[in-house]
Coordinates of C-alpha atoms and ligand atoms in Angstrom, one line a residue:
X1 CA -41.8 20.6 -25.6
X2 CA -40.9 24.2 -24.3
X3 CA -37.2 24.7 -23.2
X4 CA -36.5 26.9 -21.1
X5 CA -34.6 30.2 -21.7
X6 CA -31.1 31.8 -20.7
X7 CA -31.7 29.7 -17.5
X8 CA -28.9 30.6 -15.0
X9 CA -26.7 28.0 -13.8
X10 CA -25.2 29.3 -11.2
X11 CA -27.0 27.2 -8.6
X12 CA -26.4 24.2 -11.0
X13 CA -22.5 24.2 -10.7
X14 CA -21.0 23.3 -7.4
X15 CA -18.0 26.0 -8.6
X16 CA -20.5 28.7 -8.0
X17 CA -19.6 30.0 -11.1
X18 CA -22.2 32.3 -13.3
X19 CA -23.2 31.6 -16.7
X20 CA -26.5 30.5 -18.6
X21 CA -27.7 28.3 -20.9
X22 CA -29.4 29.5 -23.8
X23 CA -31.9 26.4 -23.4
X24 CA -32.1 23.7 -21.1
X25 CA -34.9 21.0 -20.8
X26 CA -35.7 19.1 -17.2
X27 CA -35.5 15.5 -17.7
X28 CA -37.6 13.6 -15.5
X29 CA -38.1 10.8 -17.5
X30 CA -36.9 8.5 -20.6
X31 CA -40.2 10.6 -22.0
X32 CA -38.8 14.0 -21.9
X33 CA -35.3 12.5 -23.7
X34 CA -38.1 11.0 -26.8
X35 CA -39.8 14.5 -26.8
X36 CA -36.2 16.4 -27.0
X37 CA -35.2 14.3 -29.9
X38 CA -38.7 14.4 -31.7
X39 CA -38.7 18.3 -31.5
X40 CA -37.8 19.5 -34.6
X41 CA -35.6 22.7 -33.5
X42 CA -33.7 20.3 -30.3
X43 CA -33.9 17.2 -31.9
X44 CA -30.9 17.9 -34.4
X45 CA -29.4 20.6 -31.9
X46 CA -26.1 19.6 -29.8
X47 CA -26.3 18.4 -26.5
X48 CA -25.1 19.1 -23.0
X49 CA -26.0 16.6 -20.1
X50 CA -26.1 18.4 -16.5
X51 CA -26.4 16.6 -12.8
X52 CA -25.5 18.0 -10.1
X53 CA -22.9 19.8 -11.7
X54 CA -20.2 19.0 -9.7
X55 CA -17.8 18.1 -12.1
X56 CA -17.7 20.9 -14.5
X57 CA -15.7 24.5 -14.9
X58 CA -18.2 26.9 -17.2
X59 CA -15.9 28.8 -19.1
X60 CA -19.4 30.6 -20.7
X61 CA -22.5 30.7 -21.6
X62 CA -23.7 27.1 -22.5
X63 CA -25.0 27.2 -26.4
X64 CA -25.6 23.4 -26.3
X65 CA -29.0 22.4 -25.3
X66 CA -28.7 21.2 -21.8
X67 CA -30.4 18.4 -20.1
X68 CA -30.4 18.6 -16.7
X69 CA -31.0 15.0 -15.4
X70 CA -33.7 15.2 -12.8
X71 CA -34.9 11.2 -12.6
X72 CA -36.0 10.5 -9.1
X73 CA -36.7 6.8 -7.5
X74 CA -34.9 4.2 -5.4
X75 CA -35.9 1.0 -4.9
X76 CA -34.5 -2.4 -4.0
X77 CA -34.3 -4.8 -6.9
X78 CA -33.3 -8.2 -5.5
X79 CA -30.6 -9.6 -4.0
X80 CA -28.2 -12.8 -5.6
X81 CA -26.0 -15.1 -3.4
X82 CA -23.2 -12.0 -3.1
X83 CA -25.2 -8.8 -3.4
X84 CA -28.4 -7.3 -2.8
X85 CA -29.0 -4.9 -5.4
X86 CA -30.4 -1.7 -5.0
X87 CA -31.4 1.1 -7.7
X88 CA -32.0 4.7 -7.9
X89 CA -32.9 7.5 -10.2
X90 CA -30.1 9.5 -11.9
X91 CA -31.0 12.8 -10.6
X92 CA -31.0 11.3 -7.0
X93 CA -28.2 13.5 -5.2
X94 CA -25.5 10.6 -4.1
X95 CA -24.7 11.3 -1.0
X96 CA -28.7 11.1 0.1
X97 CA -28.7 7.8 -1.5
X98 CA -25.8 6.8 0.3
X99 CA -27.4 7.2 3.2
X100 CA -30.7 6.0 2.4
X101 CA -28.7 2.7 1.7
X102 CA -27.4 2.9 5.0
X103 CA -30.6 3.5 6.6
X104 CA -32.0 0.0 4.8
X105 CA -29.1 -2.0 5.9
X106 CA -27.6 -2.4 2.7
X107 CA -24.2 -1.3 3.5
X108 CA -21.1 -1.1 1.3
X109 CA -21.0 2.7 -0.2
X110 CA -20.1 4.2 2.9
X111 CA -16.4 4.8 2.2
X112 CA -18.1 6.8 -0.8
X113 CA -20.7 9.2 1.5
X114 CA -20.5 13.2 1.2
X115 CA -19.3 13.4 -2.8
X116 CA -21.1 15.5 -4.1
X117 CA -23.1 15.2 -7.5
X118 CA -25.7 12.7 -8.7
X119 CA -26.1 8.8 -8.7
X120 CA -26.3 9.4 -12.6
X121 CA -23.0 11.2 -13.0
X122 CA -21.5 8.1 -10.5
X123 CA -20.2 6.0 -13.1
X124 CA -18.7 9.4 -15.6
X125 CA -15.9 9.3 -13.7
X126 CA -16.2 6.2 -11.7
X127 CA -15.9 8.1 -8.5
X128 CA -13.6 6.9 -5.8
X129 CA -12.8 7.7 -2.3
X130 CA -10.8 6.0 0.6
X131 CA -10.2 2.7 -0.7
X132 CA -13.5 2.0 -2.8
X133 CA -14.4 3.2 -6.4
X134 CA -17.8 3.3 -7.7
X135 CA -16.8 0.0 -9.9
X136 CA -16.2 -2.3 -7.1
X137 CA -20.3 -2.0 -6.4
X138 CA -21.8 -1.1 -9.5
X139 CA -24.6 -3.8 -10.9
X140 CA -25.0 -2.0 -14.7
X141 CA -26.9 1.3 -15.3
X142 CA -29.6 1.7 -18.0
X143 CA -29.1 5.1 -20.6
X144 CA -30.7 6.4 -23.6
X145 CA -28.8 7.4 -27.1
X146 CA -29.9 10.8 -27.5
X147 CA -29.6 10.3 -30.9
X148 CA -31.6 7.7 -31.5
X149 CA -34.0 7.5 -28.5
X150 CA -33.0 3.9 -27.8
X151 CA -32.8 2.9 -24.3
X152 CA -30.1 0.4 -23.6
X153 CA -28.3 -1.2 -20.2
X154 CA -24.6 -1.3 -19.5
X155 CA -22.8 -3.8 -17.3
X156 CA -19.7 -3.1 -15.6
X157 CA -17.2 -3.9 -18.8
X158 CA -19.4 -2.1 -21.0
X159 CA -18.6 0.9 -19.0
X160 CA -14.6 0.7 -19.2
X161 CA -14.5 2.0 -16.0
X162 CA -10.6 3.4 -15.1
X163 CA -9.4 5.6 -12.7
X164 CA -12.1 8.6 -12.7
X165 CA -12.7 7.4 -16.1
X166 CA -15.4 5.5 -18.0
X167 CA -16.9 5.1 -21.4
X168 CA -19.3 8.3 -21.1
X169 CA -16.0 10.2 -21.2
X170 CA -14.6 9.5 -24.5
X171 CA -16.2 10.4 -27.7
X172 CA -13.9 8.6 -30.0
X173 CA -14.5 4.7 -30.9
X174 CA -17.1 3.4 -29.1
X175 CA -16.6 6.2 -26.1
X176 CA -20.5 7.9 -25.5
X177 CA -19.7 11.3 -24.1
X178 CA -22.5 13.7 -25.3
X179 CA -23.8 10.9 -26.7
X180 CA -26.0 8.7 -23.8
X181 CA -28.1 9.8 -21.0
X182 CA -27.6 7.8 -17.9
X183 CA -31.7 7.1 -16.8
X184 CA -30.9 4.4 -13.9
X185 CA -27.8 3.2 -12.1
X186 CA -28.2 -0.3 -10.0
X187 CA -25.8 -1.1 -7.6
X188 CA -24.2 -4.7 -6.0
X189 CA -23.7 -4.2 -2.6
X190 CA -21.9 -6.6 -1.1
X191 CA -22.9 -10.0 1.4
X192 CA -21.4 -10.2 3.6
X193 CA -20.6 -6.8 4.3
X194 CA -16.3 -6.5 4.7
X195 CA -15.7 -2.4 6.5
X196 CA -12.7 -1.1 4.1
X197 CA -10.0 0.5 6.2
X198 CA -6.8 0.6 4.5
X199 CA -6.6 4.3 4.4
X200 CA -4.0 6.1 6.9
X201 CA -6.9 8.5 7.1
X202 CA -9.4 5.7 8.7
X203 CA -6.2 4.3 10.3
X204 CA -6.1 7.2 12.6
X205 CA -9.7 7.3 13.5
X206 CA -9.6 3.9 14.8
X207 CA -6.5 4.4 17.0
X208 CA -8.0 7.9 17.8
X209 CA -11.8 6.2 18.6
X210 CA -10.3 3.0 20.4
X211 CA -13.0 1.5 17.9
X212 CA -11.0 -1.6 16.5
X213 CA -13.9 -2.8 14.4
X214 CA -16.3 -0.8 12.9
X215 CA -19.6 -1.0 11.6
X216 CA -20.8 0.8 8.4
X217 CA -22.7 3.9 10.2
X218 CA -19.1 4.2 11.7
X219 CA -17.4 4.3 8.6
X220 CA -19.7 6.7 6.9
X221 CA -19.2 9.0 10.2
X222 CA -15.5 8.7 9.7
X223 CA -15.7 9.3 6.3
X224 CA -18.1 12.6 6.7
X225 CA -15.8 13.6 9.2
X226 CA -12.6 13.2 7.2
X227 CA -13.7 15.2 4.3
X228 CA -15.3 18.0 6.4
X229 CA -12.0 18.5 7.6
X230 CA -10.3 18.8 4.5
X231 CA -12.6 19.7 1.6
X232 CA -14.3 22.6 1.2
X233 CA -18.4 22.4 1.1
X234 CA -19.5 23.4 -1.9
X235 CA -22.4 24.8 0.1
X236 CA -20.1 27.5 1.5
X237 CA -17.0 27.6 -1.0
X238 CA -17.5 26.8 -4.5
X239 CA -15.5 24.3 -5.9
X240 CA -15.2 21.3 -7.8
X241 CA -13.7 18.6 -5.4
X242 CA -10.1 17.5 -6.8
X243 CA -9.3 19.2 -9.7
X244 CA -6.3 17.2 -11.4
X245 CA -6.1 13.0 -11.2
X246 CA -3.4 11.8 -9.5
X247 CA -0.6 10.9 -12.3
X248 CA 0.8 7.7 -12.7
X249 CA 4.4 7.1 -13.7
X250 CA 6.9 4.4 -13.8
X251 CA 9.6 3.1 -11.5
X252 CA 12.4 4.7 -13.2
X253 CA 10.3 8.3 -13.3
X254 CA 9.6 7.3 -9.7
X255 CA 13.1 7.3 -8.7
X256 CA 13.7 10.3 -10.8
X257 CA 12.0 12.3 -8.5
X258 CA 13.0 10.8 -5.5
X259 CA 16.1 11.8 -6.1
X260 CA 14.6 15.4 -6.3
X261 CA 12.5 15.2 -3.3
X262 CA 12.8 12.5 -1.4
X263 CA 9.4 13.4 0.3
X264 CA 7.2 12.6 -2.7
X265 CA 4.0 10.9 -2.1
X266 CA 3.5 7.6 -4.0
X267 CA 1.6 4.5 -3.9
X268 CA 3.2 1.2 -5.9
X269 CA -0.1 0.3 -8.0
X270 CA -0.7 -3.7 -8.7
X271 CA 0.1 -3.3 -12.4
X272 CA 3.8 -2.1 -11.7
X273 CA 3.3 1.6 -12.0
X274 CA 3.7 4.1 -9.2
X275 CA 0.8 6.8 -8.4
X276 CA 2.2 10.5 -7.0
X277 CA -0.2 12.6 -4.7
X278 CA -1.2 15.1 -7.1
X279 CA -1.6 17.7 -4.4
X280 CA 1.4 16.8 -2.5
X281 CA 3.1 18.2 -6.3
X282 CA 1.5 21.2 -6.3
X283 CA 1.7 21.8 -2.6
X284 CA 5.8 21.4 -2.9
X285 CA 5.4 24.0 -6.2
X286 CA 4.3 26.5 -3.3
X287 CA 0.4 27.1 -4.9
X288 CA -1.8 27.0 -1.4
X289 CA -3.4 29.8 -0.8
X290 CA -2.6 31.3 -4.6
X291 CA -5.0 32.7 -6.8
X292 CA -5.9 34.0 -10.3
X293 CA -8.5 36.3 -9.9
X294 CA -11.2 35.4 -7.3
X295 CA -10.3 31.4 -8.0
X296 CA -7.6 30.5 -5.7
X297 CA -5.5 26.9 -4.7
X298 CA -7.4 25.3 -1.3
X299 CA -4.9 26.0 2.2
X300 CA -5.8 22.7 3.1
X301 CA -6.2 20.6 0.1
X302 CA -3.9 21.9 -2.7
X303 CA -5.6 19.6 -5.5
X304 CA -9.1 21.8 -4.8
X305 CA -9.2 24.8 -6.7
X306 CA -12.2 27.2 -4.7
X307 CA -14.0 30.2 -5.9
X308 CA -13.5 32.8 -3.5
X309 CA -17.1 34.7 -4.7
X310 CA -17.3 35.9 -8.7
X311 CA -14.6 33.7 -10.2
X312 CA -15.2 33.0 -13.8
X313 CA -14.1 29.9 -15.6
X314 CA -11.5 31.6 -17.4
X315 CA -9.8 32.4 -14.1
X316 CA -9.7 29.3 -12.8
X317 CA -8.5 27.7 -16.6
X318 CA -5.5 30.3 -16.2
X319 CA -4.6 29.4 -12.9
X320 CA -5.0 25.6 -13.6
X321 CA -2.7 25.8 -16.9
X322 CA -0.3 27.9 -14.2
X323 CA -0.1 24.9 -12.0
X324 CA -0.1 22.5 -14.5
X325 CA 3.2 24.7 -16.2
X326 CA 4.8 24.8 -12.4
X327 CA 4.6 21.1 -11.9
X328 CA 6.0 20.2 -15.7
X329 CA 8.9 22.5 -15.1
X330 CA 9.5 21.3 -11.2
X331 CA 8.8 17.0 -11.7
X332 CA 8.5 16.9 -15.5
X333 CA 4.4 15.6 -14.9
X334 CA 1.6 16.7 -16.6
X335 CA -1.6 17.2 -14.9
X336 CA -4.5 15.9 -16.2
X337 CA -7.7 17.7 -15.0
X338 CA -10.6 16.1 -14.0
X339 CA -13.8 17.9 -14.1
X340 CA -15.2 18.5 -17.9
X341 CA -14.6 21.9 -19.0
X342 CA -17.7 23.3 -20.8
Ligands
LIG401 N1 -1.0 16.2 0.2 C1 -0.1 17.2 0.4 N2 -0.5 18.5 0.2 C2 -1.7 18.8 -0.2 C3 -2.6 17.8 -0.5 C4 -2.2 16.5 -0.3 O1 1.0 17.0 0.8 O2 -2.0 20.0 -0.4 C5 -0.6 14.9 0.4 C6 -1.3 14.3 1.6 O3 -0.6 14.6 2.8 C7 -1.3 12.8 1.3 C8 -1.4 12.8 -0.2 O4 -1.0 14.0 -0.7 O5 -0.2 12.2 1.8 C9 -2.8 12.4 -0.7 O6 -3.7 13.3 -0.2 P1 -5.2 12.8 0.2 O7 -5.2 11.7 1.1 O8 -6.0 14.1 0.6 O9 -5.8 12.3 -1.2 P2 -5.7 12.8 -2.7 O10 -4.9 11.8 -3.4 O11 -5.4 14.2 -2.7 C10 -7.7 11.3 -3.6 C11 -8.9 11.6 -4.4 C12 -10.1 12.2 -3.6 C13 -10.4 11.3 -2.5 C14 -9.1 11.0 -1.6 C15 -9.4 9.9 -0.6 C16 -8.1 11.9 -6.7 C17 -7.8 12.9 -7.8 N3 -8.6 12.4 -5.5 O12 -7.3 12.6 -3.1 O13 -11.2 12.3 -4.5 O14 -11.4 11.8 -1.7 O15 -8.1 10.5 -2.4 O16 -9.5 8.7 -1.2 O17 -8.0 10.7 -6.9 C18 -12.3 13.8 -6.0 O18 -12.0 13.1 -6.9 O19 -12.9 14.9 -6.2 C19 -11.8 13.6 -4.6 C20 -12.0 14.4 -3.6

């Protein structure tokens, strides 16, 4: 097993930014993982799984041996009385798949189409988008310990999917960040088929459209349409979708801020507590169109940070830790990032 050497990753981060890794091995296969761990100089070494890369801020070079997940394959597996299930390869990019999906008549991700990333790095952050999260049509996914070699399959509890959170990324307890290798994800997508539309977003659209009820290629055109004219294309301006989670709080916080600014953003949530627009916070803090360096606050999205062409990851750490200082001072919340910071 050759690795490859100071391999830039520029093209591997959808944040544009430049850095290298020292190694990196492709992984097309549960066969390259067993050849990794059998090598006497990786075997032992630290690890670094990388998808699509679209969920990460490189602060450096990477000294970690990286994996870069390239498993192809879709196929349908079978279908139960309330799903047909459908699989595909972890390096598959997602919103292809999505659409492949589409294209079989399998609806039911289409609320999901145009994230970026893998199908493997899917269930990391059980990634969610205009009313559906990854969990609500996930089957179980199959993943190799990359310390032992030892292929093993998830289903959905095992995951402990949250919001934009899962087992793969915790590394305390049971948690298996830097520990697993997602190989496979299957999916349950649903029979009969049910169009989500709850979001004022898809609201709009139907009373713009006249189109009361929807079919799935519908949807997915919304959808496409929606985040084309709010999010940035990675293609054009590097970036790592929303950068913070939206915070939760309770009631009485709730109120709290109300009585602040009575034009806070926030959605009761069934268990009682109360999520706040994340980018409504740091909109009101004044950050759109701010910048550290060459990373800067989106003008239309103010939870997207953007490299404007050369940013580092240091400059977009120092202007995230400014936000996140702005909006403690301002509402008293702290801002939890969400991509992994390398
Ligand atoms: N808002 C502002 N100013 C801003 C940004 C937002 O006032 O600069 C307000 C909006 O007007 C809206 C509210 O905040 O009332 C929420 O904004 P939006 O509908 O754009 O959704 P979001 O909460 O910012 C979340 C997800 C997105 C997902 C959308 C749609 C998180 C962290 N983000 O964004 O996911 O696409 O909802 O479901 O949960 C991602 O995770 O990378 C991502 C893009």
């Amino acid at each position: 097993m050759f690795p490859e050497r100071n391999v830039p990753l520029q093209a591997c981060n959808t944040f544009g930014i430049v850095a290298k890794a020292f190694s990196l091995v492709r992984v097309r296969g549960e066969s390259d993982v067993q050849a990794v761990l059998a090598d006497p100089g990786l075997g032992p070494a630290p690890k670094f799984v990388l998808g699509g890369g679209s969920n990460v801020v490189l602060t450096g070079d990477v000294k970690p041996v990286v994996l870069k997940v390239e498993i192809r394959g879709r196929r349908f597996v079978g279908e139960t009385a309330k799903a047909w299930v459908v699989e595909a390869g972890a390096g598959e990019n997602w919103h292809d798949f999505v659409t492949w999906t589409l294209d079989q008549g399998w609806p039911g991700l289409e609320n999901l189409a145009l994230i970026p990333g893998t199908v493997g790095a899917s269930p990391v952050q059980n990634i969610g988008a205009y009313g559906v999260e990854l969990q609500d049509r996930f089957d179980s996914l199959d993943a190799i310990d990359l310390v032992t070699g030892r292929v093993f399959t998830l289903n959905a509890a095992q995951c402990a999917f949250g919001y934009r959170d899962s087992v793969f990324k915790h590394a305390s307890d049971y948690g298996l960040a830097g520990r697993a290798l997602i190989l496979r994800v299957r999916f349950a997508l649903p029979k009969p088929w049910k169009p989500v539309l709850g979001y004022l977003d898809l609201e709009r659209k139907r009373a713009e459209t006249g189109v009361a009820a929807p079919d799935a290629r519908q949807i997915f055109d919304w959808i496409c349409a929606i985040r084309r004219a709010k999010l940035p294309d990675p293609a054009v301006i590097g970036n790592a979708g929303s950068f913070f989670k939206n915070p939760t709080v309770t009631p009485e916080q709730c109120a709290d801020i109300i009585a602040r600014d009575p034009k806070v953003v926030h959605y009761p949530m069934p268990d009682g507590s109360i999520k706040l627009a994340a980018g409504w916070l740091i909109d009101a803090c004044g950050w759109k169109g701010k910048s550290v360096g060459q990373a800067s606050v989106y003008e239309k999205q103010a939870l997207v940070l953007v490299n404007r062409g050369g940013a580092t990851g240091g400059q977009v750490m120092t202007l995230a830790r400014a936000i996140q200082t702005s909006v403690y001072e301002r509402f008293g919340i702290r801002l939890e990032p969400e991509p992994v910071v390398v």
